CSV table of C-alpha atoms in Angstrom, one decimal:
chain,number,residue,atom,x,y,z
A,1,UNK,CA,-30.6,-36.3,14.0
A,2,UNK,CA,-31.5,-33.3,11.9
A,3,UNK,CA,-34.2,-31.1,13.3
A,4,UNK,CA,-37.0,-30.0,10.9
A,5,UNK,CA,-40.0,-27.7,11.5
A,6,UNK,CA,-43.0,-27.5,9.2
A,7,UNK,CA,-44.6,-24.2,9.8
A,8,UNK,CA,-46.9,-23.5,6.9
A,9,UNK,CA,-48.0,-25.4,3.7
A,10,UNK,CA,-46.4,-24.5,0.5
A,11,UNK,CA,-47.9,-21.3,-1.0
A,12,UNK,CA,-48.0,-20.4,-4.6
A,13,UNK,CA,-47.4,-16.6,-4.0
A,14,UNK,CA,-44.8,-14.0,-4.3
A,15,UNK,CA,-42.0,-14.4,-1.8
A,16,UNK,CA,-41.4,-10.7,-1.3
A,17,UNK,CA,-43.8,-7.8,-2.2
A,18,UNK,CA,-40.7,-5.7,-2.9
A,19,UNK,CA,-39.2,-8.4,-5.2
A,20,UNK,CA,-42.0,-9.6,-7.6
A,21,UNK,CA,-39.4,-11.6,-9.6
A,22,UNK,CA,-38.9,-13.9,-6.6
A,23,UNK,CA,-42.2,-15.7,-7.0
A,24,UNK,CA,-44.0,-18.6,-8.7
A,25,UNK,CA,-47.5,-19.8,-9.4
A,26,UNK,CA,-49.4,-22.9,-10.5
A,27,UNK,CA,-49.2,-21.7,-14.1
A,28,UNK,CA,-45.6,-21.0,-14.4
A,29,UNK,CA,-44.3,-24.5,-14.5
A,30,UNK,CA,-41.2,-23.5,-12.5
A,31,UNK,CA,-39.5,-26.3,-10.6
A,32,UNK,CA,-36.7,-25.0,-8.4
A,33,UNK,CA,-33.5,-26.7,-7.5
A,34,UNK,CA,-31.6,-26.9,-4.2
A,35,UNK,CA,-28.8,-24.5,-3.7
A,36,UNK,CA,-25.6,-26.4,-2.9
A,37,UNK,CA,-24.2,-26.7,0.6
A,38,UNK,CA,-20.7,-25.5,0.1
A,39,UNK,CA,-19.0,-23.8,-2.9
A,40,UNK,CA,-16.3,-26.3,-3.3
A,41,UNK,CA,-13.4,-24.4,-1.7
A,42,UNK,CA,-10.3,-26.6,-2.0
A,43,UNK,CA,-9.6,-26.4,1.8
A,44,UNK,CA,-13.1,-25.8,3.3
A,45,UNK,CA,-15.5,-27.5,0.9
A,46,UNK,CA,-18.5,-27.0,3.2
A,47,UNK,CA,-18.0,-23.3,3.5
A,48,UNK,CA,-20.3,-21.0,1.6
A,49,UNK,CA,-23.4,-22.0,-0.3
A,50,UNK,CA,-24.7,-22.0,-3.9
A,51,UNK,CA,-27.7,-20.6,-5.5
A,52,UNK,CA,-27.6,-17.0,-4.2
A,53,UNK,CA,-25.5,-13.9,-3.5
A,54,UNK,CA,-25.9,-12.0,-0.3
A,55,UNK,CA,-26.0,-8.2,-0.6
A,56,UNK,CA,-26.7,-7.2,3.0
A,57,UNK,CA,-26.7,-8.5,6.5
A,58,UNK,CA,-28.8,-6.7,9.2
A,59,UNK,CA,-27.8,-8.2,12.6
A,60,UNK,CA,-29.5,-7.3,15.8
A,61,UNK,CA,-27.8,-8.8,18.8
A,62,UNK,CA,-28.4,-8.7,22.5
A,63,UNK,CA,-25.6,-9.8,24.8
A,64,UNK,CA,-26.0,-10.7,28.5
A,65,UNK,CA,-24.1,-12.9,30.9
A,66,UNK,CA,-22.2,-14.6,28.0
A,67,UNK,CA,-25.5,-15.5,26.2
A,68,UNK,CA,-26.5,-14.0,22.9
A,69,UNK,CA,-29.9,-13.4,21.3
A,70,UNK,CA,-29.9,-12.5,17.7
A,71,UNK,CA,-32.0,-11.6,14.6
A,72,UNK,CA,-30.3,-11.9,11.3
A,73,UNK,CA,-32.1,-10.4,8.2
A,74,UNK,CA,-30.2,-11.5,5.1
A,75,UNK,CA,-30.9,-9.8,1.7
A,76,UNK,CA,-29.8,-11.9,-1.2
A,77,UNK,CA,-30.4,-12.4,-5.0
A,78,UNK,CA,-31.2,-15.8,-6.3
A,79,UNK,CA,-28.8,-17.1,-9.0
A,80,UNK,CA,-31.0,-20.0,-9.8
A,81,UNK,CA,-34.7,-21.0,-9.3
A,82,UNK,CA,-34.5,-22.2,-5.7
A,83,UNK,CA,-36.8,-24.6,-3.9
A,84,UNK,CA,-34.3,-24.6,-1.0
A,85,UNK,CA,-31.0,-23.1,0.0
A,86,UNK,CA,-28.4,-23.3,2.8
A,87,UNK,CA,-27.0,-21.0,5.4
A,88,UNK,CA,-23.9,-21.7,7.4
A,89,UNK,CA,-24.7,-21.7,11.1
A,90,UNK,CA,-23.1,-23.7,13.8
A,91,UNK,CA,-24.5,-24.1,17.4
A,92,UNK,CA,-27.1,-21.8,19.0
A,93,UNK,CA,-30.8,-22.5,18.7
A,94,UNK,CA,-33.0,-21.3,15.8
A,95,UNK,CA,-36.3,-20.0,17.2
A,96,UNK,CA,-38.0,-19.0,13.9
A,97,UNK,CA,-37.2,-18.5,10.2
A,98,UNK,CA,-39.0,-16.6,7.5
A,99,UNK,CA,-38.4,-15.9,3.8
A,100,UNK,CA,-40.0,-12.9,2.4
A,101,UNK,CA,-42.0,-12.5,5.6
A,102,UNK,CA,-43.6,-16.0,5.3
A,103,UNK,CA,-42.8,-18.9,7.6
A,104,UNK,CA,-40.4,-21.3,6.0
A,105,UNK,CA,-39.5,-24.9,6.7
A,106,UNK,CA,-36.0,-25.5,7.9
A,107,UNK,CA,-33.7,-28.3,9.1
A,108,UNK,CA,-30.2,-28.5,10.5
A,109,UNK,CA,-27.3,-30.9,10.2
A,110,UNK,CA,-23.8,-29.9,11.4
A,111,UNK,CA,-23.1,-26.4,10.2
A,112,UNK,CA,-25.8,-26.5,7.5
A,113,UNK,CA,-29.1,-24.8,8.0
A,114,UNK,CA,-31.3,-25.9,5.1
A,115,UNK,CA,-34.2,-23.5,4.3
A,116,UNK,CA,-37.3,-24.4,2.3
A,117,UNK,CA,-39.3,-21.3,1.4
A,118,UNK,CA,-43.0,-21.5,0.9
A,119,UNK,CA,-42.6,-21.1,-2.9
A,120,UNK,CA,-39.8,-21.2,-5.4
A,121,UNK,CA,-37.4,-18.3,-5.4
A,122,UNK,CA,-37.1,-17.1,-9.0
A,123,UNK,CA,-33.6,-16.6,-10.5
A,124,UNK,CA,-32.6,-13.0,-10.5
A,125,UNK,CA,-35.1,-12.1,-7.7
A,126,UNK,CA,-34.2,-10.5,-4.4
A,127,UNK,CA,-35.4,-12.1,-1.2
A,128,UNK,CA,-35.0,-11.6,2.5
A,129,UNK,CA,-34.4,-14.3,5.0
A,130,UNK,CA,-34.9,-13.6,8.7
A,131,UNK,CA,-33.5,-16.0,11.3
A,132,UNK,CA,-34.2,-15.5,15.0
A,133,UNK,CA,-31.9,-17.4,17.3
A,134,UNK,CA,-30.4,-17.5,20.8
A,135,UNK,CA,-28.0,-19.4,23.0
A,136,UNK,CA,-24.4,-19.5,24.1
A,137,UNK,CA,-22.2,-19.0,21.0
A,138,UNK,CA,-18.9,-20.9,21.1
A,139,UNK,CA,-15.5,-21.2,19.6
A,140,UNK,CA,-14.6,-23.2,16.5
A,141,UNK,CA,-11.3,-25.0,16.4
A,142,UNK,CA,-9.4,-24.6,13.1
A,143,UNK,CA,-7.4,-27.5,11.4
A,144,UNK,CA,-4.3,-25.7,12.7
A,145,UNK,CA,-5.6,-25.8,16.3
A,146,UNK,CA,-6.3,-22.1,16.7
A,147,UNK,CA,-9.7,-20.9,17.9
A,148,UNK,CA,-12.1,-18.5,16.3
A,149,UNK,CA,-15.8,-17.8,16.4
A,150,UNK,CA,-17.2,-16.3,19.6
A,151,UNK,CA,-14.3,-16.1,22.1
A,152,UNK,CA,-14.8,-15.1,25.7
A,153,UNK,CA,-12.5,-12.4,27.0
A,154,UNK,CA,-11.7,-11.2,30.5
A,155,UNK,CA,-14.6,-8.8,30.6
A,156,UNK,CA,-16.8,-9.8,27.6
A,157,UNK,CA,-16.3,-11.4,24.2
A,158,UNK,CA,-14.8,-11.0,20.8
A,159,UNK,CA,-16.0,-12.5,17.5
A,160,UNK,CA,-13.2,-13.4,15.0
A,161,UNK,CA,-14.0,-15.2,11.8
A,162,UNK,CA,-11.0,-16.4,9.9
A,163,UNK,CA,-11.5,-18.7,8.1
A,164,UNK,CA,-15.0,-20.0,9.1
A,165,UNK,CA,-15.8,-18.5,12.5
A,166,UNK,CA,-18.6,-16.1,11.7
A,167,UNK,CA,-21.1,-19.0,11.5
A,168,UNK,CA,-20.7,-19.3,15.3
A,169,UNK,CA,-22.5,-16.0,15.9
A,170,UNK,CA,-24.7,-15.3,12.8
A,171,UNK,CA,-26.1,-17.4,9.9
A,172,UNK,CA,-24.8,-16.5,6.5
A,173,UNK,CA,-22.9,-17.4,3.4
A,174,UNK,CA,-19.6,-18.0,5.2
A,175,UNK,CA,-17.1,-17.9,2.4
A,176,UNK,CA,-14.9,-15.0,1.2
A,177,UNK,CA,-16.3,-15.1,-2.3
A,178,UNK,CA,-19.6,-13.6,-1.1
A,179,UNK,CA,-19.2,-10.1,0.2
A,180,UNK,CA,-21.9,-7.9,1.5
A,181,UNK,CA,-22.7,-4.6,3.4
A,182,UNK,CA,-23.6,-4.8,7.1
A,183,UNK,CA,-25.7,-3.1,9.8
A,184,UNK,CA,-24.8,-4.5,13.2
A,185,UNK,CA,-26.7,-3.4,16.4
A,186,UNK,CA,-25.4,-4.8,19.7
A,187,UNK,CA,-27.2,-4.2,23.0
A,188,UNK,CA,-25.0,-4.8,26.1
A,189,UNK,CA,-25.3,-4.2,29.8
A,190,UNK,CA,-24.8,-0.6,30.8
A,191,UNK,CA,-21.1,0.0,31.5
A,192,UNK,CA,-19.9,-2.3,28.7
A,193,UNK,CA,-19.1,-1.1,25.2
A,194,UNK,CA,-19.6,-2.8,21.8
A,195,UNK,CA,-17.3,-2.2,18.9
A,196,UNK,CA,-17.7,-3.4,15.4
A,197,UNK,CA,-16.8,-2.7,11.8
A,198,UNK,CA,-17.6,0.5,9.8
A,199,UNK,CA,-18.9,3.6,11.5
A,200,UNK,CA,-20.8,4.0,14.7
A,201,UNK,CA,-24.2,5.5,13.7
A,202,UNK,CA,-25.8,5.7,17.1
A,203,UNK,CA,-25.3,4.9,20.8
A,204,UNK,CA,-28.5,4.9,23.0
A,205,UNK,CA,-29.3,3.8,26.5
A,206,UNK,CA,-32.7,2.5,27.5
A,207,UNK,CA,-35.0,4.5,29.8
A,208,UNK,CA,-34.1,2.3,32.8
A,209,UNK,CA,-30.4,3.1,32.2
A,210,UNK,CA,-29.6,-0.6,32.3
A,211,UNK,CA,-28.6,-1.4,28.7
A,212,UNK,CA,-26.9,0.4,25.8
A,213,UNK,CA,-27.2,-0.2,22.1
A,214,UNK,CA,-24.4,0.5,19.6
A,215,UNK,CA,-25.4,0.7,16.0
A,216,UNK,CA,-22.6,0.1,13.4
A,217,UNK,CA,-22.8,0.3,9.6
A,218,UNK,CA,-20.4,-1.0,7.1
A,219,UNK,CA,-21.2,0.5,3.7
A,220,UNK,CA,-18.4,-1.1,1.7
A,221,UNK,CA,-18.6,-4.9,0.9
A,222,UNK,CA,-17.1,-7.2,3.5
A,223,UNK,CA,-16.4,-10.9,3.7
A,224,UNK,CA,-18.0,-12.7,6.6
A,225,UNK,CA,-14.6,-13.7,8.1
A,226,UNK,CA,-13.8,-10.0,8.5
A,227,UNK,CA,-16.9,-9.1,10.5
A,228,UNK,CA,-16.3,-8.6,14.2
A,229,UNK,CA,-17.9,-7.6,17.5
A,230,UNK,CA,-15.8,-6.8,20.5
A,231,UNK,CA,-17.6,-6.4,23.9
A,232,UNK,CA,-15.9,-5.2,27.0
A,233,UNK,CA,-14.5,-2.1,28.8
A,234,UNK,CA,-12.5,0.1,26.4
A,235,UNK,CA,-10.8,3.5,26.3
A,236,UNK,CA,-12.2,5.0,23.1
A,237,UNK,CA,-10.4,7.5,21.0
A,238,UNK,CA,-11.9,9.3,18.1
A,239,UNK,CA,-9.6,11.3,15.8
A,240,UNK,CA,-9.0,11.9,12.1
A,241,UNK,CA,-6.1,11.6,9.8
A,242,UNK,CA,-4.6,14.6,8.0
A,243,UNK,CA,-7.0,14.2,5.1
A,244,UNK,CA,-10.1,13.8,7.4
A,245,UNK,CA,-10.5,10.0,7.5
A,246,UNK,CA,-12.2,9.0,10.8
A,247,UNK,CA,-10.0,7.0,13.2
A,248,UNK,CA,-11.8,5.0,16.0
A,249,UNK,CA,-9.7,3.0,18.4
A,250,UNK,CA,-10.9,0.9,21.3
A,251,UNK,CA,-8.3,-0.2,23.8
A,252,UNK,CA,-8.7,-2.3,26.9
A,253,UNK,CA,-7.6,-0.1,29.8
A,254,UNK,CA,-4.9,-2.6,30.8
A,255,UNK,CA,-3.3,-2.1,27.4
A,256,UNK,CA,-3.7,1.6,27.0
A,257,UNK,CA,-0.3,2.7,28.1
A,258,UNK,CA,1.5,-0.1,26.2
A,259,UNK,CA,-0.5,0.7,23.0
A,260,UNK,CA,-0.1,4.5,23.0
A,261,UNK,CA,3.2,4.7,21.1
A,262,UNK,CA,2.2,2.4,18.2
A,263,UNK,CA,-1.4,3.7,17.9
A,264,UNK,CA,-0.1,7.3,17.8
A,265,UNK,CA,1.6,6.4,14.5
A,266,UNK,CA,-1.5,5.1,12.9
A,267,UNK,CA,-2.2,8.3,10.9
A,268,UNK,CA,1.4,8.2,9.7
A,269,UNK,CA,1.2,4.6,8.7
A,270,UNK,CA,-2.0,5.2,6.8
A,271,UNK,CA,-0.4,8.1,4.9
A,272,UNK,CA,2.6,5.9,4.1
A,273,UNK,CA,0.4,3.0,2.9
A,274,UNK,CA,-1.8,5.2,0.8
A,275,UNK,CA,1.4,6.5,-0.9
A,276,UNK,CA,2.5,3.0,-1.6
A,277,UNK,CA,-0.7,1.1,-2.2
A,278,UNK,CA,-3.1,3.7,-3.5
A,279,UNK,CA,-6.3,5.3,-2.1
A,280,UNK,CA,-7.6,3.8,1.1
A,281,UNK,CA,-10.6,1.6,0.2
A,282,UNK,CA,-12.8,2.2,3.3
A,283,UNK,CA,-14.6,5.1,5.1
A,284,UNK,CA,-12.9,4.8,8.5
A,285,UNK,CA,-9.9,3.1,10.1
A,286,UNK,CA,-8.7,2.3,13.6
A,287,UNK,CA,-7.9,-0.6,15.9
A,288,UNK,CA,-9.4,-2.8,18.6
A,289,UNK,CA,-6.9,-3.9,21.3
A,290,UNK,CA,-8.0,-6.4,23.9
A,291,UNK,CA,-6.0,-7.9,26.7
A,292,UNK,CA,-3.1,-10.2,25.9
A,293,UNK,CA,-4.3,-13.7,26.0
A,294,UNK,CA,-7.9,-12.9,25.0
A,295,UNK,CA,-7.2,-14.4,21.6
A,296,UNK,CA,-4.2,-16.2,20.1
A,297,UNK,CA,-3.6,-13.9,17.1
A,298,UNK,CA,-4.1,-10.5,15.5
A,299,UNK,CA,-6.7,-10.3,12.7
A,300,UNK,CA,-7.3,-7.8,9.9
A,301,UNK,CA,-11.0,-7.3,10.8
A,302,UNK,CA,-12.3,-4.7,8.3
A,303,UNK,CA,-11.9,-1.0,9.2
A,304,UNK,CA,-10.2,-1.7,12.5
A,305,UNK,CA,-7.9,-4.7,13.0
A,306,UNK,CA,-8.0,-6.7,16.2
A,307,UNK,CA,-5.0,-7.2,18.5
A,308,UNK,CA,-4.6,-9.4,21.5
A,309,UNK,CA,-2.4,-7.1,23.5
A,310,UNK,CA,-0.6,-3.9,22.5
A,311,UNK,CA,0.7,-4.1,18.9
A,312,UNK,CA,4.1,-2.9,17.9
A,313,UNK,CA,4.5,-0.6,14.9
A,314,UNK,CA,5.4,-3.4,12.4
A,315,UNK,CA,2.3,-5.5,13.4
A,316,UNK,CA,0.1,-2.4,12.9
A,317,UNK,CA,1.7,-1.9,9.5
A,318,UNK,CA,0.9,-5.5,8.6
A,319,UNK,CA,-2.8,-5.5,9.7
A,320,UNK,CA,-3.5,-2.1,8.1
A,321,UNK,CA,-1.9,-3.3,4.8
A,322,UNK,CA,-4.6,-6.0,4.8
A,323,UNK,CA,-7.2,-3.4,4.4
A,324,UNK,CA,-6.0,-3.1,0.8
A,325,UNK,CA,-4.9,-6.8,0.4
A,326,UNK,CA,-7.4,-9.2,1.9
A,327,UNK,CA,-10.2,-6.9,3.0
A,328,UNK,CA,-10.8,-4.8,-0.2
A,329,UNK,CA,-9.2,-7.3,-2.6
A,330,UNK,CA,-10.4,-10.5,-1.0
A,331,UNK,CA,-9.2,-14.0,-2.0
A,332,UNK,CA,-11.6,-16.0,-4.2
A,333,UNK,CA,-10.8,-19.2,-2.3
A,334,UNK,CA,-8.7,-20.0,0.8
A,335,UNK,CA,-6.0,-21.4,-1.6
A,336,UNK,CA,-5.3,-17.8,-2.5
A,337,UNK,CA,-4.4,-16.8,1.1
A,338,UNK,CA,-0.9,-15.8,0.0
A,339,UNK,CA,-2.4,-12.8,-1.8
A,340,UNK,CA,-3.4,-11.6,1.7
A,341,UNK,CA,-0.4,-12.5,3.7
A,342,UNK,CA,2.4,-12.2,1.2
A,343,UNK,CA,1.3,-8.6,0.5
A,344,UNK,CA,1.0,-7.7,4.2
A,345,UNK,CA,4.3,-9.3,5.0
A,346,UNK,CA,6.0,-7.4,2.1
A,347,UNK,CA,4.5,-4.2,3.5
A,348,UNK,CA,6.5,-4.8,6.7
A,349,UNK,CA,9.7,-5.1,4.6
A,350,UNK,CA,8.9,-1.9,2.7
A,351,UNK,CA,8.2,-0.1,6.0
A,352,UNK,CA,11.6,-1.2,7.4
A,353,UNK,CA,13.3,-0.2,4.2
A,354,UNK,CA,11.8,3.3,4.3
A,355,UNK,CA,12.4,3.7,8.1
A,356,UNK,CA,16.1,3.0,8.5
A,357,UNK,CA,15.8,-0.7,8.9
A,358,UNK,CA,16.9,-3.6,6.6
A,359,UNK,CA,16.2,-3.2,2.9
A,360,UNK,CA,13.7,-5.5,1.3
A,361,UNK,CA,16.6,-7.1,-0.5
A,362,UNK,CA,18.5,-7.7,2.8
A,363,UNK,CA,15.4,-9.4,4.3
A,364,UNK,CA,14.9,-11.5,1.1
A,365,UNK,CA,18.6,-12.6,1.2
A,366,UNK,CA,18.4,-13.5,4.9
A,367,UNK,CA,15.4,-15.7,4.3
A,368,UNK,CA,17.0,-17.3,1.3
A,369,UNK,CA,20.3,-17.9,3.2
A,370,UNK,CA,18.6,-19.2,6.3
A,371,UNK,CA,19.8,-16.5,8.6
A,372,UNK,CA,16.6,-14.6,9.1
A,373,UNK,CA,15.3,-16.9,11.9
A,374,UNK,CA,17.3,-17.9,15.0
A,375,UNK,CA,15.7,-21.4,14.9
A,376,UNK,CA,17.0,-23.5,11.9
A,377,UNK,CA,13.6,-25.3,11.8
A,378,UNK,CA,11.9,-22.0,11.1
A,379,UNK,CA,14.3,-21.3,8.2
A,380,UNK,CA,13.5,-24.7,6.7
A,381,UNK,CA,9.7,-24.2,7.2
A,382,UNK,CA,9.8,-21.4,4.6
A,383,UNK,CA,10.3,-24.0,1.9
A,384,UNK,CA,7.8,-26.5,3.1
A,385,UNK,CA,5.3,-26.0,0.2
A,386,UNK,CA,4.7,-23.4,-2.5
A,387,UNK,CA,2.8,-20.3,-1.3
A,388,UNK,CA,0.1,-20.8,-4.0
A,389,UNK,CA,-0.4,-24.5,-3.0
A,390,UNK,CA,-0.7,-24.9,0.8
A,391,UNK,CA,-0.4,-28.6,1.7
A,392,UNK,CA,-3.7,-28.6,3.6
A,393,UNK,CA,-6.2,-26.5,5.5
A,394,UNK,CA,-4.0,-26.8,8.5
A,395,UNK,CA,-1.2,-24.9,6.8
A,396,UNK,CA,-2.9,-21.9,5.1
A,397,UNK,CA,-1.3,-19.6,7.7
A,398,UNK,CA,2.2,-21.1,7.7
A,399,UNK,CA,5.5,-19.5,6.8
A,400,UNK,CA,5.5,-20.2,3.1
A,401,UNK,CA,2.2,-18.2,2.7
A,402,UNK,CA,3.7,-15.2,4.6
A,403,UNK,CA,7.5,-15.1,4.0
A,404,UNK,CA,7.7,-17.0,0.7
A,405,UNK,CA,4.7,-15.1,-0.5
A,406,UNK,CA,6.5,-11.9,0.2
A,407,UNK,CA,9.6,-13.3,-1.6
A,408,UNK,CA,7.4,-13.8,-4.7
A,409,UNK,CA,6.5,-10.1,-4.7
A,410,UNK,CA,10.2,-9.2,-4.2
A,411,UNK,CA,11.2,-11.3,-7.2
A,412,UNK,CA,8.6,-9.5,-9.3
A,413,UNK,CA,10.0,-6.2,-8.1
A,414,UNK,CA,13.6,-7.3,-9.0
A,415,UNK,CA,12.4,-8.3,-12.5
A,416,UNK,CA,10.2,-5.3,-13.4
A,417,UNK,CA,11.9,-2.5,-11.5
A,418,UNK,CA,10.6,-0.2,-8.8
A,419,UNK,CA,8.4,2.1,-10.9
A,420,UNK,CA,6.6,-0.7,-12.7
A,421,UNK,CA,6.3,-2.7,-9.4
A,422,UNK,CA,4.4,0.1,-7.6
A,423,UNK,CA,2.2,0.5,-10.7
A,424,UNK,CA,1.4,-3.2,-10.3
A,425,UNK,CA,0.6,-3.2,-6.6
A,426,UNK,CA,-1.5,-0.1,-6.8
A,427,UNK,CA,-3.2,-1.1,-9.9
A,428,UNK,CA,-4.0,-4.6,-8.5
A,429,UNK,CA,-5.7,-2.9,-5.5
A,430,UNK,CA,-7.6,-0.6,-7.8
A,431,UNK,CA,-8.7,-3.2,-10.3
A,432,UNK,CA,-10.2,-5.5,-7.7
A,433,UNK,CA,-11.3,-2.9,-5.2
A,434,UNK,CA,-14.2,-4.3,-3.0
A,435,UNK,CA,-14.0,-7.6,-5.0
A,436,UNK,CA,-12.5,-11.0,-5.2
A,437,UNK,CA,-9.5,-12.3,-7.0
A,438,UNK,CA,-7.3,-15.5,-7.3
A,439,UNK,CA,-3.7,-16.3,-8.0
A,440,UNK,CA,-4.3,-16.9,-11.8
A,441,UNK,CA,-5.8,-13.5,-12.1
A,442,UNK,CA,-2.9,-12.0,-10.3
A,443,UNK,CA,-0.2,-13.6,-12.5
A,444,UNK,CA,-2.1,-12.6,-15.6
A,445,UNK,CA,-2.4,-9.1,-14.3
A,446,UNK,CA,1.3,-8.8,-13.6
A,447,UNK,CA,2.1,-10.1,-17.1
A,448,UNK,CA,-0.2,-7.5,-18.7
A,449,UNK,CA,1.5,-4.8,-16.7
A,450,UNK,CA,5.0,-5.9,-17.5
A,451,UNK,CA,5.0,-6.7,-21.2
A,452,UNK,CA,8.3,-8.1,-22.4
A,453,UNK,CA,9.4,-9.3,-19.0
A,454,UNK,CA,9.9,-13.0,-18.5
A,455,UNK,CA,8.1,-13.9,-15.3
A,456,UNK,CA,7.6,-17.6,-16.0
A,457,UNK,CA,10.5,-18.6,-13.8
A,458,UNK,CA,9.0,-16.7,-10.8
A,459,UNK,CA,5.7,-18.5,-11.2
A,460,UNK,CA,7.3,-21.9,-11.8
A,461,UNK,CA,10.0,-21.8,-9.1
A,462,UNK,CA,8.8,-19.3,-6.4
A,463,UNK,CA,5.0,-19.4,-6.6
A,464,UNK,CA,4.2,-23.0,-7.5
A,465,UNK,CA,7.4,-24.9,-7.2
A,466,UNK,CA,8.3,-27.3,-4.5
A,467,UNK,CA,11.3,-26.8,-2.4
A,468,UNK,CA,13.9,-24.0,-2.4
A,469,UNK,CA,14.6,-22.5,-5.8
A,470,UNK,CA,18.1,-23.1,-7.0
A,471,UNK,CA,18.8,-19.4,-7.5
A,472,UNK,CA,17.7,-16.3,-5.7
């Protein structure tokens, strides 16, 4: 049964003193609507919410003995007159909830936290919602069987969000189409460390010497699925790239030796990727390396990708390429996942090509001919569905999204030539920097950048077509 708490009667007053537009009164005649639960994503229809855009999350977290206490203050702008709205939040216990400093009614059903402010939130007005909560955050199992959310590790925990795992540890608008800036403060028992996105602004220990608070700030917009917190014992390294970009790496001591060689190349990789993809879109970089087995996959968490075990150089190239394609240019829906993974996979091919490995053409040919993988079933899986039309939510991370997505980019390169191709990939990253984009926008962009080139066959046969194209 849904839980509902009536805290105060409805008040005809301004919701926020700092946002006078977000108020109503008996003489206004304003009747708000309910913001939708879900934004209609084709694979995760309940993800995200309608009626508002979040601009900032301020998360204050305290971790102890695998339990979490949190306060989330969410700053948002109403896109309609709202009598109620939704937040995505699964598990944990809500202790109190206010909107604009006033107690609000709320109820819960599944992942939906429905909020009823004390007065209508006016369209265009800014409002703050503060949720205090506690409990034992858990993992969320994806349709493909992988786990995300709040994952326990050998000596702490790591929060991973793709595609809908952030709602396991903080309430929000959990869809990639709504990006925001973040302040995340994590208090942990003395001796543990807490690593997150952005830059570390402060590290303080209480007077008793028992707990340490780490304050992180992400000044560039970030999708909820890219937010992370990693708690444990880490070897921390702070350096800079040749052009002064801060590099912050956190490595589990058991993985330090095995990670050293690949992480030493991180500045070199960043320089190579900036040369190929354009200016780096964020204010710091780095990596988080936990023990092998702490999670089942690497993830392009913003600023510093997460790795379960020591990464090799090619995996580091892949996840850092996501900082341009996926983190800065974020898919508008989960159907557009190939715009993340196709680009990052093609970055691997380009790295090999530039570092005495196979050329991108050789990799493309091996995939087309079925000789790239040792297992014939893996070769067949490349053609299971078109990269722009995954068959279901369980398959948005399958081979067609990665390998065939990269093949689409190579076909564009074959058609337009190297010079125009690099104009396209750099221009795409620049045009949608810190924003969202979908496949239709990408194909239209490529066509504008390559006038006179016939790209229709690529879209028809490689991007949207079923099965293996007749000709490479």
